[in-house]
Coordinates of C-alpha atoms and ligand atoms in Angstrom, one line a residue:
X1 CA 0.0 0.0 0.0
X2 CA 1.0 3.6 0.0
X3 CA 4.5 4.5 1.1
X4 CA 5.5 7.5 3.1
X5 CA 8.9 9.1 3.6
X6 CA 9.6 12.5 5.3
X7 CA 12.7 14.4 6.2
X8 CA 13.8 17.4 8.3
X9 CA 17.4 18.2 8.9
X10 CA 20.3 20.0 7.2
X11 CA 20.7 18.1 4.0
X12 CA 18.7 18.5 0.8
X13 CA 15.5 16.6 1.3
X14 CA 14.7 15.7 -2.3
X15 CA 17.3 13.0 -3.0
X16 CA 16.7 11.5 0.5
X17 CA 12.9 11.3 -0.2
X18 CA 13.5 9.6 -3.6
X19 CA 16.0 7.2 -2.1
X20 CA 13.5 6.3 0.7
X21 CA 10.6 5.9 -1.8
X22 CA 12.7 3.6 -3.9
X23 CA 13.2 1.4 -0.9
X24 CA 9.5 1.4 -0.5
X25 CA 8.8 0.5 -4.1
X26 CA 8.2 -3.1 -3.0
X27 CA 5.0 -2.1 -1.2
X28 CA 3.3 -1.6 -4.6
X29 CA 2.3 1.8 -6.1
X30 CA 1.0 3.4 -9.2
X31 CA 2.0 7.1 -8.8
X32 CA 4.3 9.1 -6.7
X33 CA 5.0 12.6 -5.5
X34 CA 7.0 14.9 -3.2
X35 CA 6.5 18.2 -1.5
X36 CA 9.6 20.1 -0.4
X37 CA 9.8 23.5 1.3
X38 CA 11.8 25.7 -1.1
X39 CA 12.3 29.4 -0.3
X40 CA 9.0 30.3 1.4
X41 CA 6.7 27.9 -0.5
X42 CA 5.8 24.3 -0.5
X43 CA 6.7 22.9 -4.0
X44 CA 4.9 19.8 -5.1
X45 CA 5.9 17.5 -7.9
X46 CA 3.9 14.4 -8.9
X47 CA 3.8 11.8 -11.6
X48 CA 2.0 8.7 -12.6
X49 CA 3.8 5.4 -13.0
X50 CA 7.3 4.4 -11.8
X51 CA 9.5 6.6 -9.6
X52 CA 11.8 7.0 -12.6
X53 CA 9.2 9.3 -14.1
X54 CA 9.1 11.5 -11.0
X55 CA 12.9 11.5 -10.9
X56 CA 13.0 12.7 -14.5
X57 CA 10.5 15.5 -13.6
X58 CA 12.7 16.5 -10.7
X59 CA 15.7 16.5 -12.9
X60 CA 14.0 18.9 -15.3
X61 CA 12.4 21.0 -12.5
X62 CA 14.6 20.6 -9.5
X63 CA 13.4 21.4 -6.0
X64 CA 15.7 21.9 -3.0
X65 CA 15.0 22.3 0.7
X66 CA 15.8 20.8 4.0
X67 CA 12.2 19.8 4.8
X68 CA 10.0 17.5 2.7
X69 CA 7.6 14.6 2.4
X70 CA 7.4 11.9 -0.3
X71 CA 4.7 9.4 -1.2
X72 CA 4.1 6.3 -3.4
X73 CA 0.3 5.9 -3.9
X74 CA -1.6 2.6 -4.3
X75 CA -4.9 3.9 -5.6
X76 CA -8.0 3.3 -3.5
X77 CA -10.2 6.4 -4.0
X78 CA -9.8 7.7 -7.5
X79 CA -7.8 6.4 -10.4
X80 CA -4.0 6.7 -10.6
X81 CA -3.5 10.2 -12.1
X82 CA -1.4 13.2 -11.1
X83 CA -4.3 15.0 -9.5
X84 CA -5.1 12.1 -7.2
X85 CA -1.4 11.5 -6.4
X86 CA -0.1 12.8 -3.1
X87 CA 0.9 15.2 -1.6
X88 CA -2.4 16.9 -1.3
X89 CA -2.7 20.5 -0.3
X90 CA -5.3 22.9 1.2
X91 CA -7.0 25.7 -0.8
X92 CA -3.9 27.9 -0.5
X93 CA -1.2 25.4 -1.1
X94 CA 0.3 26.2 2.3
X95 CA -0.3 22.8 3.9
X96 CA 0.8 19.6 2.2
X97 CA -0.2 16.1 3.3
X98 CA 0.8 12.6 2.4
X99 CA -1.3 9.7 3.7
X100 CA -1.5 6.0 3.9
X101 CA -4.8 4.6 5.0
X102 CA -8.5 5.4 4.3
X103 CA -10.5 8.3 5.8
X104 CA -13.8 6.5 6.0
X105 CA -16.0 9.6 6.7
X106 CA -14.3 11.6 3.9
X107 CA -17.6 12.2 2.0
X108 CA -19.3 13.7 4.9
X109 CA -16.3 15.9 5.7
X110 CA -15.8 16.9 2.1
X111 CA -19.5 18.0 1.8
X112 CA -19.2 20.0 5.0
X113 CA -15.9 21.7 3.9
X114 CA -17.2 22.3 0.4
X115 CA -20.2 24.1 1.9
X116 CA -17.8 26.3 3.8
X117 CA -16.1 27.2 0.5
X118 CA -13.2 24.8 0.4
X119 CA -12.2 23.8 -3.2
X120 CA -11.3 20.2 -3.8
X121 CA -9.3 19.0 -6.8
X122 CA -9.0 15.3 -6.4
X123 CA -11.3 12.3 -5.9
X124 CA -9.3 11.1 -2.9
X125 CA -10.3 10.7 0.7
X126 CA -6.9 12.1 1.7
X127 CA -7.6 15.6 0.5
X128 CA -10.0 16.3 3.3
X129 CA -7.1 16.3 5.8
X130 CA -5.3 19.5 4.6
X131 CA -8.6 21.2 4.2
X132 CA -9.7 20.2 7.7
X133 CA -6.4 21.5 9.1
X134 CA -6.8 24.7 7.2
X135 CA -10.3 25.1 8.6
X136 CA -9.2 24.4 12.1
X137 CA -6.4 27.1 11.8
X138 CA -9.0 29.5 10.4
X139 CA -11.3 28.7 13.3
X140 CA -8.6 29.7 15.8
X141 CA -6.5 26.6 16.5
X142 CA -3.5 28.3 18.3
X143 CA -0.8 26.1 16.7
X144 CA -0.4 23.8 13.6
X145 CA -0.1 20.9 16.0
X146 CA -3.4 21.7 17.7
X147 CA -5.0 22.2 14.3
X148 CA -3.8 18.7 13.4
X149 CA -5.2 17.2 16.6
X150 CA -8.5 18.9 16.2
X151 CA -8.7 17.8 12.5
X152 CA -7.8 14.2 13.3
X153 CA -10.3 14.0 16.1
X154 CA -12.9 14.4 13.4
X155 CA -11.4 11.8 10.9
X156 CA -12.6 8.3 11.1
X157 CA -10.6 5.4 9.6
X158 CA -7.0 4.7 9.3
X159 CA -4.1 7.0 8.7
X160 CA -0.3 7.5 8.7
X161 CA 0.3 11.1 7.8
X162 CA 3.2 13.4 7.0
X163 CA 2.3 17.1 7.1
X164 CA 4.2 20.3 6.1
X165 CA 3.2 23.9 6.6
X166 CA 4.7 26.6 4.5
X167 CA 5.3 28.9 7.5
X168 CA 7.0 26.1 9.6
X169 CA 10.4 25.8 7.8
X170 CA 12.0 23.6 10.3
X171 CA 9.2 21.3 11.4
X172 CA 7.8 18.1 10.0
X173 CA 4.5 16.8 11.6
X174 CA 3.3 13.3 11.5
X175 CA 0.5 11.2 13.0
X176 CA -0.6 7.6 13.1
X177 CA -3.8 5.7 13.6
X178 CA -4.2 2.2 12.2
X179 CA -1.5 2.5 9.4
X180 CA 2.2 2.0 10.1
X181 CA 4.6 4.8 10.6
X182 CA 8.0 5.0 12.2
X183 CA 10.4 7.9 13.1
X184 CA 14.0 7.6 12.1
X185 CA 16.4 9.2 14.6
X186 CA 19.6 10.6 13.0
X187 CA 22.2 13.1 14.1
X188 CA 20.8 16.6 13.5
X189 CA 18.1 15.1 11.3
X190 CA 14.9 13.0 11.6
X191 CA 12.8 11.0 9.2
X192 CA 9.4 9.5 9.0
X193 CA 8.8 6.3 7.0
X194 CA 6.2 3.6 6.5
X195 CA 8.7 1.0 7.5
X196 CA 12.3 0.5 8.5
X197 CA 13.8 -0.6 5.1
X198 CA 13.0 2.9 3.7
X199 CA 15.6 4.5 5.9
X200 CA 17.8 1.7 7.0
X201 CA 20.7 3.2 5.1
X202 CA 20.2 6.6 6.8
X203 CA 19.6 5.9 10.5
X204 CA 20.5 3.3 13.2
X205 CA 17.7 4.2 15.6
X206 CA 13.9 4.3 15.3
X207 CA 10.7 5.1 17.2
X208 CA 7.7 2.9 16.4
X209 CA 4.7 5.1 16.7
X210 CA 1.5 3.9 18.4
X211 CA -2.0 4.5 17.3
X212 CA -3.3 7.9 18.2
X213 CA 0.1 9.6 18.4
X214 CA 1.1 12.9 16.9
X215 CA 4.8 13.7 16.5
X216 CA 6.6 16.9 15.8
X217 CA 10.1 16.4 14.2
X218 CA 12.8 19.0 14.0
X219 CA 16.5 18.6 13.1
X220 CA 17.4 18.5 16.8
X221 CA 14.6 16.5 18.3
X222 CA 11.2 14.9 18.3
X223 CA 8.2 15.2 20.6
X224 CA 5.3 12.9 20.8
X225 CA 1.8 13.4 22.2
X226 CA -1.6 11.8 22.0
X227 CA -4.6 13.3 20.1
X228 CA -5.8 14.7 23.4
X229 CA -2.5 16.6 23.9
X230 CA -0.9 14.5 26.6
X231 CA 2.8 14.0 26.2
X232 CA 4.2 10.6 25.3
X233 CA 7.7 9.4 26.1
X234 CA 9.6 8.4 22.9
X235 CA 11.0 4.9 23.1
X236 CA 14.0 4.9 20.8
X237 CA 15.1 1.5 19.6
X238 CA 18.0 0.3 17.6
X239 CA 17.4 -0.8 14.0
X240 CA 17.9 -4.6 13.8
X241 CA 18.2 -5.1 10.1
X242 CA 21.3 -4.5 8.0
X243 CA 21.2 -2.2 5.0
X244 CA 22.5 -5.1 2.9
X245 CA 19.4 -7.1 3.8
X246 CA 17.4 -4.9 1.4
X247 CA 19.9 -5.2 -1.5
X248 CA 19.6 -7.9 -4.3
X249 CA 23.1 -9.3 -3.5
X250 CA 23.8 -10.2 -7.2
X251 CA 20.4 -11.8 -7.9
X252 CA 18.4 -10.5 -10.8
X253 CA 15.4 -10.0 -8.5
X254 CA 14.6 -9.8 -4.8
X255 CA 12.2 -12.7 -5.3
X256 CA 15.0 -15.0 -6.6
X257 CA 17.3 -13.9 -3.8
X258 CA 14.6 -14.6 -1.2
X259 CA 13.8 -18.0 -2.7
X260 CA 17.5 -18.9 -2.3
X261 CA 17.7 -17.6 1.3
X262 CA 15.2 -20.2 2.5
X263 CA 17.6 -23.0 3.5
X264 CA 19.6 -20.6 5.6
X265 CA 16.5 -19.1 7.3
X266 CA 15.0 -22.5 8.1
X267 CA 18.4 -23.7 9.5
X268 CA 18.6 -20.6 11.7
X269 CA 15.1 -21.2 13.0
X270 CA 15.9 -24.8 13.8
X271 CA 19.1 -23.8 15.5
X272 CA 17.3 -21.1 17.6
X273 CA 14.5 -23.5 18.6
X274 CA 16.5 -26.6 19.2
X275 CA 15.7 -29.4 21.7
X276 CA 15.8 -28.3 25.3
X277 CA 14.4 -29.9 28.5
X278 CA 12.3 -32.4 26.6
X279 CA 10.7 -30.0 24.1
X280 CA 11.6 -27.4 21.4
X281 CA 13.0 -24.2 22.9
X282 CA 10.9 -21.1 22.6
X283 CA 13.2 -18.4 24.0
X284 CA 11.5 -15.2 25.2
X285 CA 8.1 -16.7 24.5
X286 CA 5.4 -15.0 26.6
X287 CA 2.9 -17.9 26.8
X288 CA 4.2 -20.8 28.8
X289 CA 3.2 -24.5 29.2
X290 CA 0.6 -23.9 31.9
X291 CA -1.4 -21.7 29.5
X292 CA -1.3 -24.3 26.7
X293 CA -2.4 -27.1 29.1
X294 CA -5.7 -25.2 29.8
X295 CA -6.4 -24.4 26.2
X296 CA -9.4 -25.9 24.5
X297 CA -9.5 -24.4 21.0
X298 CA -7.3 -22.6 18.5
X299 CA -8.4 -20.2 15.9
X300 CA -5.8 -19.2 13.2
X301 CA -6.5 -16.0 11.2
X302 CA -4.5 -14.6 8.3
X303 CA -4.6 -13.4 4.7
X304 CA -3.2 -14.6 1.4
X305 CA -0.1 -16.8 1.7
X306 CA -0.2 -16.5 5.5
X307 CA -3.7 -18.0 5.4
X308 CA -2.2 -21.0 3.5
X309 CA 0.4 -21.5 6.2
X310 CA -2.5 -21.3 8.7
X311 CA -4.2 -24.1 6.9
X312 CA -1.0 -26.1 7.3
X313 CA -0.7 -25.1 10.9
X314 CA -4.2 -26.5 11.6
X315 CA -3.4 -29.9 10.2
X316 CA -0.2 -30.1 12.2
X317 CA -1.7 -29.0 15.4
X318 CA -4.5 -31.4 15.0
X319 CA -1.9 -34.1 14.4
X320 CA 0.0 -33.7 17.6
X321 CA -2.6 -32.3 20.0
X322 CA -6.2 -32.9 20.9
X323 CA -7.1 -29.3 20.2
X324 CA -9.9 -28.2 18.0
X325 CA -8.3 -26.0 15.4
X326 CA -9.9 -23.8 12.8
X327 CA -8.3 -21.5 10.2
X328 CA -10.1 -18.6 8.7
X329 CA -9.4 -15.7 6.4
X330 CA -9.0 -12.6 8.6
X331 CA -11.2 -10.7 6.2
X332 CA -14.1 -13.2 6.8
X333 CA -13.4 -13.9 10.4
X334 CA -13.8 -10.2 11.4
X335 CA -17.4 -10.3 10.2
X336 CA -18.3 -13.6 11.7
X337 CA -19.9 -14.5 15.0
X338 CA -17.6 -17.4 15.8
X339 CA -18.7 -18.0 19.4
X340 CA -15.2 -17.6 20.8
X341 CA -14.5 -17.5 24.5
X342 CA -11.3 -16.7 26.4
X343 CA -10.4 -20.4 26.3
X344 CA -9.6 -20.0 22.6
X345 CA -6.1 -19.0 21.5
X346 CA -6.0 -16.8 18.4
X347 CA -2.9 -17.4 16.2
X348 CA -2.5 -14.4 13.9
X349 CA -0.1 -15.1 11.0
X350 CA 1.4 -12.1 9.1
X351 CA 4.7 -11.5 7.4
X352 CA 4.4 -7.7 7.6
X353 CA 2.5 -7.5 10.8
X354 CA 0.5 -4.6 9.3
X355 CA -2.3 -6.4 7.4
X356 CA -5.5 -4.5 8.2
X357 CA -7.9 -7.5 8.3
X358 CA -5.5 -9.5 10.5
X359 CA -5.1 -6.6 12.9
X360 CA -8.9 -6.1 13.0
X361 CA -9.3 -9.8 13.9
X362 CA -6.8 -9.5 16.6
X363 CA -8.5 -6.5 18.1
X364 CA -11.9 -8.2 18.0
X365 CA -10.6 -11.4 19.6
X366 CA -8.9 -9.3 22.3
X367 CA -12.2 -7.7 23.2
X368 CA -13.5 -11.2 23.8
X369 CA -10.7 -11.9 26.3
X370 CA -8.6 -14.2 24.1
X371 CA -4.9 -14.4 24.1
X372 CA -3.2 -13.6 20.8
X373 CA -0.1 -15.5 19.5
X374 CA 1.4 -13.9 16.4
X375 CA 3.6 -15.6 13.9
X376 CA 5.2 -12.5 12.4
X377 CA 8.3 -11.5 10.5
X378 CA 8.7 -7.8 11.4
X379 CA 9.8 -6.7 14.9
X380 CA 8.1 -3.5 16.0
X381 CA 5.1 -4.1 13.6
X382 CA 1.6 -3.5 14.9
X383 CA 0.6 -7.2 15.0
X384 CA 3.8 -8.0 17.0
X385 CA 3.2 -5.2 19.4
X386 CA -0.5 -6.0 20.0
X387 CA -0.1 -9.7 20.5
X388 CA 0.5 -11.5 23.8
X389 CA 3.3 -13.6 22.4
X390 CA 5.2 -13.5 19.2
X391 CA 7.0 -16.3 17.3
X392 CA 9.3 -14.2 15.1
X393 CA 10.1 -16.0 11.8
X394 CA 13.3 -14.0 11.5
X395 CA 13.4 -14.3 7.7
X396 CA 14.7 -10.7 7.3
X397 CA 13.0 -8.1 5.1
X398 CA 11.0 -9.6 2.3
X399 CA 11.0 -7.1 -0.6
X400 CA 9.5 -9.2 -3.4
X401 CA 5.8 -8.7 -3.3
X402 CA 5.3 -12.5 -3.6
X403 CA 5.8 -14.2 -0.2
X404 CA 8.5 -16.9 -0.4
X405 CA 10.9 -17.0 2.4
X406 CA 8.3 -15.7 4.9
X407 CA 6.0 -18.6 3.7
X408 CA 8.4 -21.4 4.5
X409 CA 9.5 -19.7 7.7
X410 CA 5.9 -19.6 8.8
X411 CA 5.5 -23.3 8.0
X412 CA 8.6 -24.0 10.1
X413 CA 7.2 -21.8 12.9
X414 CA 4.0 -23.8 12.9
X415 CA 5.9 -27.1 13.1
X416 CA 8.0 -25.9 16.0
X417 CA 5.0 -24.4 17.8
X418 CA 2.9 -27.5 17.3
X419 CA 5.6 -29.6 18.9
X420 CA 5.9 -27.2 21.8
X421 CA 2.2 -27.1 22.4
X422 CA 2.0 -30.9 22.0
X423 CA 4.7 -31.4 24.6
X424 CA 3.3 -28.8 26.9
X425 CA -0.1 -30.6 26.9
X426 CA 1.6 -34.0 27.3
X427 CA 0.0 -35.2 24.1
X428 CA 3.1 -35.6 22.1
X429 CA 5.5 -38.2 23.5
X430 CA 9.1 -37.0 23.9
X431 CA 10.5 -39.7 21.6
X432 CA 8.0 -38.9 18.9
X433 CA 8.8 -35.2 19.2
X434 CA 12.5 -35.9 18.9
X435 CA 11.9 -38.1 15.9
X436 CA 9.8 -35.3 14.3
X437 CA 12.5 -32.8 15.0
X438 CA 15.2 -35.0 13.6
X439 CA 13.2 -35.3 10.3
X440 CA 12.6 -31.5 10.3
X441 CA 16.4 -31.0 10.4
X442 CA 16.6 -32.5 6.9
X443 CA 14.4 -29.8 5.3
X444 CA 17.1 -27.1 4.6
X445 CA 19.1 -29.7 2.6
X446 CA 16.1 -30.9 0.8
X447 CA 15.4 -27.3 -0.3
X448 CA 19.0 -27.0 -1.5
X449 CA 18.4 -30.0 -3.6
X450 CA 15.4 -28.3 -5.2
X451 CA 17.4 -25.1 -5.8
X452 CA 20.2 -27.1 -7.4
X453 CA 17.6 -28.4 -10.0
X454 CA 16.2 -25.1 -10.9
X455 CA 17.2 -25.5 -14.5
X456 CA 14.9 -28.4 -14.8
X457 CA 12.1 -26.4 -13.3
X458 CA 12.8 -23.6 -15.7
X459 CA 12.5 -26.0 -18.7
X460 CA 9.1 -27.1 -17.5
X461 CA 8.0 -23.5 -16.9
X462 CA 9.2 -22.5 -20.4
X463 CA 7.2 -25.2 -21.9
X464 CA 3.9 -24.4 -20.2
X465 CA 4.0 -20.7 -19.5
X466 CA 1.9 -19.4 -22.4
X467 CA -1.4 -21.1 -21.7
X468 CA -4.3 -19.1 -20.4
X469 CA -4.7 -21.2 -17.3
X470 CA -3.4 -23.9 -15.0
X471 CA -4.6 -26.1 -12.2
X472 CA -2.8 -27.1 -9.0
X473 CA -3.9 -30.2 -7.1
X474 CA -2.8 -31.5 -3.7
X475 CA -4.3 -33.3 -0.7
X476 CA -3.9 -33.0 3.0
X477 CA -0.6 -31.3 3.9
X478 CA -0.1 -30.4 0.3
X479 CA -3.6 -28.9 -0.3
X480 CA -2.3 -25.6 1.1
X481 CA 0.8 -26.1 -1.0
X482 CA -1.4 -26.3 -4.1
X483 CA -3.3 -23.1 -3.2
X484 CA 0.0 -21.4 -2.6
X485 CA 1.5 -22.6 -5.9
X486 CA -1.5 -21.3 -7.8
X487 CA -1.3 -18.0 -5.9
X488 CA 2.4 -17.6 -6.7
X489 CA 1.7 -18.3 -10.4
X490 CA -1.2 -15.9 -10.7
X491 CA 0.3 -13.0 -8.8
X492 CA 3.6 -12.8 -10.6
X493 CA 3.0 -14.4 -14.0
X494 CA -0.7 -13.1 -14.4
X495 CA -1.7 -16.5 -15.7
X496 CA -5.0 -17.7 -14.3
X497 CA -4.2 -20.5 -11.9
X498 CA -6.5 -22.4 -9.6
X499 CA -5.5 -24.4 -6.5
X500 CA -7.8 -27.2 -5.6
X501 CA -8.1 -30.1 -3.1
X502 CA -7.6 -33.1 -5.5
X503 CA -10.5 -35.0 -4.0
X504 CA -12.8 -32.2 -4.9
X505 CA -12.0 -32.5 -8.6
X506 CA -15.0 -34.6 -9.4
X507 CA -17.3 -32.0 -7.9
X508 CA -16.8 -29.5 -10.6
X509 CA -13.3 -28.5 -11.8
X510 CA -12.8 -31.8 -13.7
X511 CA -14.9 -30.1 -16.4
X512 CA -12.0 -27.8 -17.1
X513 CA -9.6 -30.6 -18.1
X514 CA -8.7 -30.9 -21.8
X515 CA -5.5 -31.6 -23.7
X516 CA -4.3 -28.0 -23.3
X517 CA -4.7 -27.6 -19.5
X518 CA -1.4 -27.9 -17.4
X519 CA -2.4 -29.7 -14.2
X520 CA 0.3 -29.5 -11.5
X521 CA -0.2 -32.5 -9.3
X522 CA 1.6 -32.5 -5.9
X523 CA 2.1 -36.2 -5.3
X524 CA 5.2 -36.6 -3.1
X525 CA 5.3 -39.4 -0.6
X526 CA 7.0 -41.2 2.2
X527 CA 4.2 -43.0 4.0
X528 CA 1.2 -40.7 3.4
X529 CA -2.1 -42.5 3.1
X530 CA -3.4 -40.0 0.7
X531 CA -0.7 -40.9 -1.9
X532 CA -2.8 -43.7 -3.4
X533 CA -5.8 -41.3 -3.5
X534 CA -3.7 -38.7 -5.3
X535 CA -2.6 -41.3 -7.8
X536 CA -6.3 -42.0 -8.6
X537 CA -6.9 -38.3 -9.0
X538 CA -4.0 -38.0 -11.4
X539 CA -5.4 -40.9 -13.4
X540 CA -8.7 -39.1 -13.7
X541 CA -6.8 -36.2 -15.2
X542 CA -4.9 -38.5 -17.5
X543 CA -8.1 -40.1 -18.7
X544 CA -9.3 -36.7 -19.9
X545 CA -6.0 -35.9 -21.6
X546 CA -4.9 -33.2 -19.1
X547 CA -1.2 -32.2 -19.3
X548 CA 0.2 -33.6 -16.1
X549 CA 3.1 -32.0 -14.4
X550 CA 3.9 -34.0 -11.3
X551 CA 5.8 -33.1 -8.2
X552 CA 7.1 -36.5 -7.2
X553 CA 9.6 -38.1 -4.8
X554 CA 12.8 -39.2 -6.4
X555 CA 12.5 -42.6 -8.0
X556 CA 8.7 -42.9 -8.0
X557 CA 8.1 -45.2 -11.0
X558 CA 4.3 -45.0 -10.8
X559 CA 4.3 -41.3 -11.4
X560 CA 6.9 -41.6 -14.1
X561 CA 4.4 -43.5 -16.2
X562 CA 1.6 -41.0 -15.7
X563 CA 3.1 -37.5 -16.0
X564 CA 4.2 -35.5 -19.1
X565 CA 6.7 -33.7 -16.9
X566 CA 8.1 -34.5 -13.5
X567 CA 9.7 -32.2 -11.0
X568 CA 11.6 -34.4 -8.6
X569 CA 12.0 -33.7 -4.9
X570 CA 14.0 -35.7 -2.3
X571 CA 12.2 -38.0 0.1
X572 CA 10.8 -35.9 2.9
X573 CA 8.5 -36.7 5.8
X574 CA 5.0 -36.0 4.5
X575 CA 4.2 -33.6 7.3
X576 CA 7.1 -31.4 6.3
X577 CA 7.0 -31.9 2.5
X578 CA 5.1 -28.6 1.9
X579 CA 8.3 -26.7 2.9
X580 CA 10.2 -28.4 0.1
X581 CA 7.4 -28.7 -2.5
X582 CA 6.4 -25.1 -2.3
X583 CA 10.0 -24.0 -3.3
X584 CA 9.6 -26.0 -6.5
X585 CA 6.3 -24.2 -7.1
X586 CA 7.8 -20.8 -6.3
X587 CA 10.5 -21.4 -9.0
X588 CA 7.9 -22.7 -11.4
X589 CA 5.9 -19.5 -11.1
X590 CA 9.1 -17.5 -11.2
X591 CA 10.3 -18.9 -14.5
X592 CA 6.8 -18.7 -16.0
X593 CA 6.7 -15.0 -15.0
X594 CA 10.1 -14.5 -16.5
X595 CA 9.1 -16.1 -19.7
X596 CA 6.0 -13.9 -19.8
X597 CA 8.0 -10.8 -19.1
X598 CA 6.3 -9.5 -16.1
X599 CA 7.7 -7.2 -13.4
X600 CA 8.4 -10.0 -10.9
X601 CA 9.2 -8.0 -7.8
X602 CA 6.5 -5.5 -8.3
X603 CA 3.6 -7.3 -10.0
X604 CA 0.7 -5.1 -11.2
X605 CA -2.0 -4.0 -8.8
X606 CA -0.4 -5.7 -5.8
X607 CA 0.9 -4.2 -2.6
X608 CA 3.3 -6.0 -0.3
X609 CA 1.7 -4.7 2.9
X610 CA -2.1 -4.5 2.7
X611 CA -2.8 -1.8 5.3
X612 CA -6.3 -1.0 4.2
X613 CA -9.3 -3.2 4.4
Ligands
LIG701 C1 1.5 -13.5 -1.1 O1 2.5 -13.7 -2.1 C2 1.0 -12.1 -1.0 N1 2.0 -11.1 -1.0 C3 -0.1 -11.9 0.0 O2 -1.1 -12.9 -0.2 C4 0.3 -11.9 1.5 O3 0.6 -13.1 1.9 C5 -0.9 -11.3 2.3 O4 -1.2 -10.0 1.8 C6 -0.7 -11.3 3.8 O5 0.3 -10.4 4.1 P1 0.9 -10.5 5.5 O6 1.6 -11.8 5.7 O7 1.9 -9.4 5.5 O8 -0.1 -10.3 6.5

């Protein structure tokens, strides 16, 4: 979603804003803009499309100043055009605002302000903010800060804001409610940004803002307060990611780099959560064994790829505990009446920790008295901060829009968590847990094996990439893998792809099969009882002349006779096979996207962090 960067200090703001916006490109956007205070005026430059267009415009019409805000817009209200791009200004052009979020009561506010004589230019919800501030100043607000507070007390919805005033040459204002925003603390300079990667090359210390906070930034300091004016103490924290973590490190794309990082990340997680006192270690974990012993139900909520890992987590938790486990899409869960009591644990899964629906679900469940356990990748994110306990996946910044390393790290987190909970409840025997953990240790090498065979995967992708559609089939642990494989394919290659539980084929989708349809069948095995069922499902596809691409375990002669193409994986315990199989599907989607010439790291219409509903 929209990205924000702001600067106040002694250097020229413009290149710093562009540099920060480039580092936020991964969030997805369709237009961009900056406002910089030059001489006595706020100069605004905007453009549609990639940042390079804005850079070109700034090269032709430079703007220089030591105070500015920048924005990448992911359109919600109003099409992507220059007028709708941020920054937005008041009637006089003396107040400039960048915004991430949605002002839900903007129509009502806009009507009121229009009746007062304010002139609106865009179709956006954001534009009401500068006009509201302008109106509050005209109505007698004694300071810009107080005008902001009064304006924001009237705005409903979510916002992260950066605000400039033409007559405040040394002050940047910001506020947050429901959308992420951080402050970067430098020497004689301060930044605001939507997240840490935007400014990781500029500062080593940050402040994570809380909802309802307003912040005033000057070169020599920051002050925080709440909307009611009460002062808040700033908690300055060190930046924990390295600047190199947001570089491509020689790979052609971030996605390819992140796919290759997976064995290392999983190995790290396994090392950190090794065997200790008869169970897996969960260092610094805020929910202990006594809590899990009393638990009677688990509800997993997440969106997109994280939802797929939640489906996997359910299967694994059911396998090793007696808990009733349900997984739901956060966007659906928040509008259900799921009869949940405080005896239910909510597991919220989110790479970014900022997904609006996941956050809303957490807040709803908290109001019912439930404990929240987050599986999250971003320290300091809202999900992490609002949860009772966090299992950090420690995958490092994920820049490619398509989830890859965060996905396998979430699967691994679920495995370790399931063993911990199973042991805590006395439902998973120590010997069995140890055996499972031993098998889990083989996963990083198995992923290496897949990475080493990427040329074979590329050959298959090249052969099948140009069809209009493809179908992904799997069962049990690999049903979520099928859904994830299809999601990867559609989001980066734009080829329609559908993931399905193979046993459901006969109930409808089998009608799609003809001699042109690639059907990706996940049919790996060690001792899985659904293997035989999967073979029957593949035969049904074969009987209708579907083009079978099988994911199979090395040496499987049965599959070799059925499939047109085979992507081999090493033998892996069935429960953990999704961690390996999905890497094959990530690469399959990657090479299909490459063959189709898409922008792999920044696929059209998508945002990395979905901070609006
Ligand atoms: C997956 O490739 C997508 N980027 C998307 O489905 C993502 O998983 C979803 O938006 C959830 O994001 P989160 O993990 O940051 O909450």
